[in-house]
Coordinates of C-alpha atoms and ligand atoms in Angstrom, one line a residue:
M1 CA 140.1 135.5 -17.2
K2 CA 140.1 132.4 -15.1
K3 CA 141.7 129.2 -16.5
K4 CA 139.3 126.3 -17.0
V5 CA 140.6 123.0 -15.8
I6 CA 139.5 119.4 -16.8
V7 CA 140.3 116.9 -14.0
L8 CA 140.5 113.3 -15.2
G9 CA 140.4 110.8 -12.3
A10 CA 138.7 113.3 -10.0
T11 CA 137.8 110.7 -7.4
G12 CA 141.4 109.6 -6.9
T13 CA 144.2 111.0 -4.8
I14 CA 145.6 113.2 -7.6
G15 CA 142.1 114.3 -8.6
R16 CA 141.0 115.3 -5.2
N17 CA 144.2 117.2 -4.5
T18 CA 143.7 119.0 -7.8
L19 CA 140.2 120.0 -6.9
S20 CA 141.5 121.3 -3.6
V21 CA 144.2 123.4 -5.3
I22 CA 141.6 124.9 -7.8
D23 CA 139.3 125.6 -4.8
S24 CA 142.0 127.5 -2.9
H25 CA 142.9 129.5 -6.1
S26 CA 139.3 130.2 -7.2
D27 CA 140.3 133.6 -8.5
E28 CA 142.7 132.0 -11.0
F29 CA 141.1 128.7 -11.9
T30 CA 137.7 127.1 -12.4
T31 CA 136.7 123.5 -12.6
D32 CA 135.4 122.5 -16.1
M33 CA 134.7 118.8 -16.5
I34 CA 135.6 116.2 -13.9
T35 CA 135.7 112.4 -14.7
A36 CA 136.1 109.0 -13.0
H37 CA 135.9 105.4 -13.9
S38 CA 133.1 104.4 -11.5
R39 CA 131.6 105.7 -8.3
K40 CA 129.3 108.1 -10.2
E41 CA 127.5 109.3 -7.0
E42 CA 130.8 110.3 -5.4
L43 CA 131.7 112.1 -8.7
A44 CA 128.4 113.9 -8.7
E45 CA 129.0 115.1 -5.2
L46 CA 132.4 116.4 -6.1
A47 CA 130.9 118.2 -9.1
A48 CA 128.4 119.9 -6.9
Q49 CA 131.0 120.7 -4.2
Y50 CA 133.5 122.2 -6.6
N51 CA 131.0 123.8 -9.1
A52 CA 132.2 121.7 -12.0
R53 CA 130.5 122.6 -15.3
T54 CA 129.9 118.9 -16.1
F55 CA 131.0 115.4 -15.0
T56 CA 131.1 111.9 -16.6
T57 CA 132.3 108.3 -16.3
D58 CA 131.9 107.7 -20.1
T59 CA 135.2 107.4 -21.9
E60 CA 133.9 108.6 -25.3
T61 CA 132.4 111.7 -23.7
V62 CA 135.7 112.4 -22.0
L63 CA 137.6 112.2 -25.2
R64 CA 135.1 114.4 -27.1
E65 CA 135.1 117.0 -24.3
I66 CA 138.9 117.2 -24.3
R67 CA 138.7 117.7 -28.1
E68 CA 135.9 120.2 -28.2
S69 CA 135.7 122.1 -24.9
D70 CA 137.4 125.5 -24.5
A71 CA 139.2 124.4 -21.3
D72 CA 142.8 125.5 -20.9
I73 CA 144.3 122.7 -18.9
V74 CA 143.8 118.9 -18.6
V75 CA 145.0 117.3 -15.3
N76 CA 145.5 113.6 -16.0
G77 CA 145.1 111.7 -12.7
I78 CA 143.8 108.5 -14.1
A79 CA 145.5 105.4 -12.7
G80 CA 147.2 103.0 -15.2
A81 CA 147.2 102.5 -18.9
A82 CA 143.7 103.9 -19.2
G83 CA 145.3 107.4 -19.0
L84 CA 147.0 107.0 -22.4
L85 CA 144.2 107.9 -24.8
P86 CA 143.1 111.0 -22.9
S87 CA 146.7 112.2 -22.8
F88 CA 146.9 111.8 -26.6
E89 CA 143.6 113.6 -27.1
T90 CA 144.9 116.4 -24.9
A91 CA 148.2 116.6 -26.9
R92 CA 146.2 116.8 -30.1
S93 CA 143.9 119.5 -28.8
G94 CA 146.8 121.8 -27.9
K95 CA 145.6 122.2 -24.3
R96 CA 148.1 122.1 -21.5
L97 CA 148.6 118.6 -20.1
A98 CA 149.4 118.5 -16.4
L99 CA 150.5 114.9 -16.3
A100 CA 150.3 112.7 -13.2
N101 CA 149.6 109.5 -15.3
K102 CA 153.2 108.4 -15.7
E103 CA 151.9 105.3 -17.7
S104 CA 151.2 107.7 -20.7
I105 CA 154.9 108.5 -20.9
V106 CA 156.2 105.0 -20.1
M107 CA 154.0 103.5 -22.9
A108 CA 154.3 106.2 -25.5
G109 CA 156.8 108.9 -24.4
P110 CA 158.4 109.7 -27.8
L111 CA 155.1 109.6 -29.7
L112 CA 153.2 111.7 -27.1
L113 CA 156.0 114.3 -26.9
E114 CA 156.0 114.6 -30.7
E115 CA 152.2 114.9 -30.9
A116 CA 152.3 117.6 -28.2
R117 CA 155.1 119.5 -30.0
R118 CA 153.2 119.5 -33.2
N119 CA 150.1 120.9 -31.6
G120 CA 151.6 123.4 -29.2
C121 CA 150.6 121.4 -26.1
E122 CA 152.8 122.0 -23.1
I123 CA 153.3 118.8 -21.0
I124 CA 154.0 119.7 -17.4
P125 CA 154.9 116.7 -15.2
V126 CA 153.0 116.4 -12.0
D127 CA 154.8 113.2 -10.7
S128 CA 156.7 114.9 -7.8
E129 CA 160.2 113.8 -8.9
H130 CA 159.7 114.9 -12.5
A131 CA 158.0 118.1 -11.4
A132 CA 161.1 118.8 -9.4
L133 CA 163.4 118.1 -12.3
F134 CA 161.2 120.3 -14.5
E135 CA 161.9 123.2 -12.1
L136 CA 165.6 122.3 -11.7
Q137 CA 166.3 122.2 -15.4
K138 CA 165.6 126.0 -15.4
L139 CA 168.7 126.4 -13.3
V140 CA 171.2 124.2 -15.0
P141 CA 171.9 124.3 -18.8
P142 CA 171.5 120.8 -20.4
E143 CA 175.2 120.4 -21.2
Q144 CA 176.1 121.0 -17.6
I145 CA 173.9 118.2 -16.3
A146 CA 176.1 115.2 -15.5
E147 CA 173.5 113.1 -13.6
I148 CA 169.9 113.1 -12.5
V149 CA 168.9 111.7 -9.1
I150 CA 165.4 110.8 -8.2
T151 CA 164.5 109.8 -4.7
A152 CA 162.4 107.0 -3.4
S153 CA 160.8 106.5 0.0
G154 CA 161.6 102.8 -0.1
G155 CA 157.9 102.0 0.4
A156 CA 156.2 99.9 3.1
F157 CA 159.0 97.3 3.4
R158 CA 162.0 99.7 3.4
D159 CA 163.1 98.4 6.8
L160 CA 162.1 94.8 6.4
P161 CA 164.9 92.3 5.8
F162 CA 165.1 90.6 2.4
E163 CA 164.3 87.2 3.9
E164 CA 160.9 88.3 5.1
L165 CA 159.6 89.8 1.9
E166 CA 158.4 86.7 0.0
N167 CA 155.4 86.3 2.3
V168 CA 154.2 89.9 2.8
T169 CA 150.5 90.6 2.1
P170 CA 148.8 93.2 0.1
E171 CA 147.5 94.8 3.3
Q172 CA 151.1 95.2 4.5
A173 CA 152.1 96.6 1.2
L174 CA 149.4 99.3 1.3
N175 CA 150.8 100.8 4.5
H176 CA 153.0 103.6 2.9
P177 CA 155.3 105.5 5.3
T178 CA 155.1 109.0 3.9
W179 CA 152.8 109.4 0.9
K180 CA 149.0 109.0 0.7
M181 CA 148.2 107.5 -2.7
G182 CA 146.0 105.1 -4.6
P183 CA 146.3 101.3 -4.0
K184 CA 148.2 100.4 -7.2
I185 CA 150.9 103.0 -6.9
T186 CA 151.3 102.2 -3.2
V187 CA 152.1 98.6 -4.0
D188 CA 154.4 99.9 -6.8
S189 CA 156.2 101.9 -4.1
A190 CA 156.8 98.8 -2.0
T191 CA 158.2 96.9 -5.0
M192 CA 159.9 100.1 -6.3
A193 CA 158.2 99.4 -9.7
N194 CA 156.9 103.0 -9.2
K195 CA 160.5 104.2 -9.2
G196 CA 161.2 101.9 -12.1
L197 CA 158.4 103.6 -14.1
E198 CA 159.8 107.0 -13.0
V199 CA 163.3 106.2 -14.3
I200 CA 161.7 105.3 -17.6
E201 CA 159.5 108.5 -17.4
A202 CA 162.7 110.6 -16.8
V203 CA 164.4 108.9 -19.8
Y204 CA 161.7 110.0 -22.2
L205 CA 160.7 113.3 -20.6
F206 CA 164.3 114.6 -20.2
H207 CA 166.0 112.8 -23.1
R208 CA 168.6 111.1 -20.8
S209 CA 170.2 107.7 -21.1
P210 CA 169.1 105.4 -18.2
D211 CA 172.7 105.1 -16.9
L212 CA 172.7 108.8 -16.2
I213 CA 169.6 108.5 -13.9
R214 CA 170.2 107.3 -10.3
V215 CA 167.8 106.3 -7.6
L216 CA 168.5 106.9 -4.0
I217 CA 166.3 105.9 -1.0
H218 CA 165.4 109.0 1.0
P219 CA 163.0 107.9 3.8
Q220 CA 161.8 111.4 4.6
S221 CA 160.4 112.2 1.1
R222 CA 161.4 115.9 1.3
V223 CA 164.1 116.1 -1.4
H224 CA 162.3 114.9 -4.5
A225 CA 165.1 115.1 -7.1
L226 CA 168.6 116.4 -7.6
I227 CA 170.7 117.4 -10.6
R228 CA 174.4 116.8 -10.4
T229 CA 176.4 119.3 -12.5
T230 CA 179.5 118.4 -14.5
E231 CA 181.7 120.2 -11.9
G232 CA 180.2 118.2 -9.1
S233 CA 177.6 120.3 -7.3
F234 CA 174.0 119.2 -6.6
F235 CA 170.9 121.3 -7.1
S236 CA 167.8 119.9 -5.4
Q237 CA 164.1 120.6 -5.0
I238 CA 162.8 120.2 -1.4
S239 CA 159.2 120.3 -0.3
A240 CA 156.7 118.5 1.9
P241 CA 155.4 115.2 0.5
D242 CA 152.2 116.8 -0.6
M243 CA 151.1 116.5 -4.3
R244 CA 149.3 119.8 -4.1
I245 CA 152.7 121.5 -4.7
P246 CA 153.5 119.9 -8.0
I247 CA 149.9 120.1 -9.1
Q248 CA 149.7 123.8 -8.3
N249 CA 153.0 124.4 -10.2
A250 CA 151.7 122.6 -13.2
L251 CA 148.5 124.8 -13.2
T252 CA 150.3 128.1 -12.7
Y253 CA 153.3 127.4 -14.9
P254 CA 155.3 129.5 -15.8
G255 CA 154.2 131.7 -12.9
K256 CA 153.9 130.9 -9.2
S257 CA 151.1 131.6 -6.7
F258 CA 150.7 131.4 -3.0
G259 CA 150.8 127.9 -1.6
S260 CA 147.8 125.6 -1.0
C261 CA 149.4 123.6 1.8
P262 CA 151.4 124.3 5.0
D263 CA 155.1 125.3 4.8
T264 CA 157.6 122.5 4.8
D265 CA 159.3 122.2 8.2
L266 CA 162.9 121.1 7.5
T267 CA 163.5 120.5 11.2
V268 CA 161.0 117.7 11.5
A269 CA 163.5 115.0 10.4
D270 CA 167.1 114.5 9.5
L271 CA 167.5 114.1 5.8
S272 CA 169.3 111.0 4.7
F273 CA 170.1 109.1 1.5
R274 CA 171.2 105.6 0.7
K275 CA 171.5 103.1 -2.1
P276 CA 168.6 100.7 -2.6
D277 CA 169.3 97.0 -1.9
L278 CA 168.5 95.6 -5.4
R279 CA 167.8 92.1 -4.0
K280 CA 164.8 93.6 -2.2
Y281 CA 163.7 95.6 -5.3
P282 CA 164.2 93.5 -8.4
M283 CA 161.6 95.7 -10.3
L284 CA 164.2 98.5 -10.3
P285 CA 166.9 96.8 -12.3
L286 CA 164.2 95.4 -14.6
A287 CA 163.1 99.0 -15.4
Y288 CA 166.7 100.0 -16.3
R289 CA 166.8 96.9 -18.6
A290 CA 163.5 97.9 -20.2
A291 CA 164.6 101.5 -20.6
A292 CA 167.7 100.4 -22.4
E293 CA 165.8 98.0 -24.7
G294 CA 163.3 100.6 -25.9
L295 CA 159.6 101.4 -26.1
S296 CA 158.3 97.8 -26.6
A297 CA 160.1 96.8 -23.4
T298 CA 158.9 99.8 -21.4
I299 CA 155.3 99.1 -22.5
T300 CA 155.7 95.5 -21.6
Y301 CA 157.2 96.4 -18.2
N302 CA 154.2 98.6 -17.3
A303 CA 151.6 96.1 -18.7
V304 CA 153.0 93.0 -16.9
N305 CA 153.4 94.9 -13.7
E306 CA 149.7 96.0 -13.8
I307 CA 148.6 92.3 -14.3
A308 CA 151.1 91.2 -11.6
V309 CA 149.9 93.7 -9.0
D310 CA 146.4 92.7 -9.7
A311 CA 147.3 89.0 -9.2
F312 CA 149.2 90.0 -6.0
F313 CA 146.0 91.7 -4.7
R314 CA 144.1 88.4 -5.5
R315 CA 146.8 86.4 -3.7
Q316 CA 147.7 84.6 -6.9
L317 CA 151.2 85.9 -6.9
S318 CA 153.6 86.6 -4.0
F319 CA 155.5 89.9 -3.6
F320 CA 158.5 88.7 -5.5
G321 CA 156.2 87.0 -8.0
I322 CA 155.5 90.4 -9.4
A323 CA 159.1 90.8 -10.6
R324 CA 159.4 87.2 -11.6
L325 CA 156.4 87.5 -13.9
T326 CA 157.6 90.8 -15.3
E327 CA 161.1 89.3 -16.1
A328 CA 159.5 86.2 -17.6
V329 CA 157.5 88.3 -20.2
L330 CA 160.5 90.6 -20.9
D331 CA 162.5 87.5 -21.7
L332 CA 160.0 86.5 -24.5
P333 CA 160.7 88.0 -27.9
L334 CA 159.6 91.6 -28.0
P335 CA 157.5 93.1 -30.8
A336 CA 159.1 95.8 -33.1
T337 CA 159.2 99.4 -31.7
P338 CA 155.7 100.8 -32.1
Q339 CA 155.4 103.9 -34.4
T340 CA 151.7 104.7 -33.8
L341 CA 149.3 104.8 -30.9
T342 CA 147.5 101.7 -32.4
E343 CA 150.8 99.8 -32.3
V344 CA 151.4 100.9 -28.7
T345 CA 148.1 99.4 -27.7
A346 CA 148.9 96.2 -29.6
V347 CA 152.2 95.8 -27.8
D348 CA 150.4 96.5 -24.5
A349 CA 147.7 93.9 -25.2
A350 CA 150.3 91.3 -26.3
A351 CA 152.2 91.7 -23.0
R352 CA 149.1 91.5 -20.9
S353 CA 147.9 88.3 -22.6
A354 CA 151.4 86.7 -22.3
A355 CA 151.3 87.5 -18.6
R356 CA 147.8 86.1 -18.2
R357 CA 148.8 83.0 -20.1
L358 CA 151.7 82.4 -17.7
L359 CA 149.5 82.9 -14.7
E360 CA 146.8 80.5 -16.0
N361 CA 149.5 77.9 -16.4
G362 CA 150.4 78.2 -12.7
F363 CA 153.3 80.7 -12.8
S364 CA 154.2 81.8 -9.3
Ligands
NAD401 P1 143.8 106.6 -7.6 O1 143.6 105.1 -7.7 O2 143.6 107.2 -6.3 O3 142.7 107.3 -8.6 C1 142.6 106.9 -9.9 C2 141.5 107.7 -10.6 O4 141.5 107.2 -12.0 C3 140.1 107.5 -10.0 O5 139.4 108.7 -10.2 C4 139.5 106.4 -11.0 O6 138.1 106.6 -11.1 C5 140.2 106.8 -12.3 N1 140.3 105.6 -13.2 C6 140.7 104.4 -12.8 N2 140.7 103.5 -13.8 C7 140.2 104.2 -14.9 C8 139.8 103.9 -16.2 N3 139.9 102.7 -16.7 N4 139.3 104.9 -17.0 C9 139.1 106.1 -16.5 N5 139.4 106.5 -15.3 C10 139.9 105.6 -14.5 O7 145.2 106.9 -8.2 P2 146.2 108.0 -7.9 O8 147.1 107.6 -6.7 O9 145.5 109.3 -7.8 O10 147.2 108.0 -9.2 C11 146.7 108.5 -10.4 C12 147.9 108.6 -11.4 O11 148.8 109.5 -10.9 C13 148.7 107.3 -11.5 O12 149.2 107.2 -12.8 C14 149.9 107.5 -10.6 O13 151.0 106.7 -10.9 C15 150.1 108.9 -10.7 N6 150.7 109.6 -9.5 C16 150.1 109.5 -8.3 C17 150.7 110.1 -7.2 C18 150.0 110.2 -5.9 O14 150.5 110.8 -5.0 N7 148.8 109.6 -5.7 C19 151.9 110.7 -7.3 C20 152.6 110.7 -8.6 C21 152.0 110.1 -9.7
MG402 MG1 156.6 110.1 -8.1

């Protein structure tokens, strides 16, 4: 029996990569529903090209289909906070959740994991670093894990001096050195808010305290994560910077299949690692602060960053303005830790309106 896959955010980078993986494993998987936010014609073309059973841009239909269809796996490739409800609906339905939408975890990690546990839903991370850690934890018993390392490319401005960063443009930020991704996550790579979100994602997914998670810049994007054991060895996962690998692993878990992309050539580049210059990447320490403060802070970090990146695209905020705005809202009194999905959305909405108010009053 072929496994039926629902692909959320099918017109995006993760979505298209997922369709390509399903296509190259058509004896194992078939495309059930595909969804997107807009660009309905493009979605219809993808549905025809990949023989999807159905497609939609309507949120209510998406949630109902997740609930009622007999699909086996939901791949969540939606960008941003809009991915949260579909993740919850998947957890409730007991279908497997192949999760690229890191915002779901950052906003509601403990609640989503609990909902999944109750309903027998397996959450398999697709974010490359967490997919790597998911594989690596099979090799090292939890009590022997001393530290987790996730790598970062350093984004578009990795080699630009600190002094030149204040005036960089959105166009420059979109020029990523190694990964091809959607616009929001590409800017998040340049600020390292993406790595900040991933530190938080690792805290919730792997139940680790933030100070046991380290970020290293690794310009070649081949080593995605490492685990340091208590006796001092490192275990690492190495592959090409190609999202088809973690997507495929999430689909075939716990098994493996033949690869959908070319072999990784380890001789193409020297592999190197260095510490990030935190003056250049203030969003990174802010993520550690949010992770230490708890769920209201991590929701706020994500929400304000989304508003700030949008303002950066509209040239209302400078590059460093993104971190300044995030810090300003984190400095305001935080709401109590949310216990329900409704409370999560309320904290998210409060953070967004606080950020918008500051922007309206000329924050820069
Ligand atoms: P993208 O911008 O390329 O695609 C986003 C998709 O989500 C599109 O299909 C869009 O129609 C849909 N979408 C956007 N807003 C929506 C809304 N309000 N409701 C429903 N659907 C909506 O983004 P991407 O780069 O593919 O990233 C998707 C997610 O995966 C993000 O959470 C990102 O952090 C994560 N991720 C991406 C990569 C990558 O390589 N691109 C790697 C790791 C994690
Ligand atoms: Mg990642």
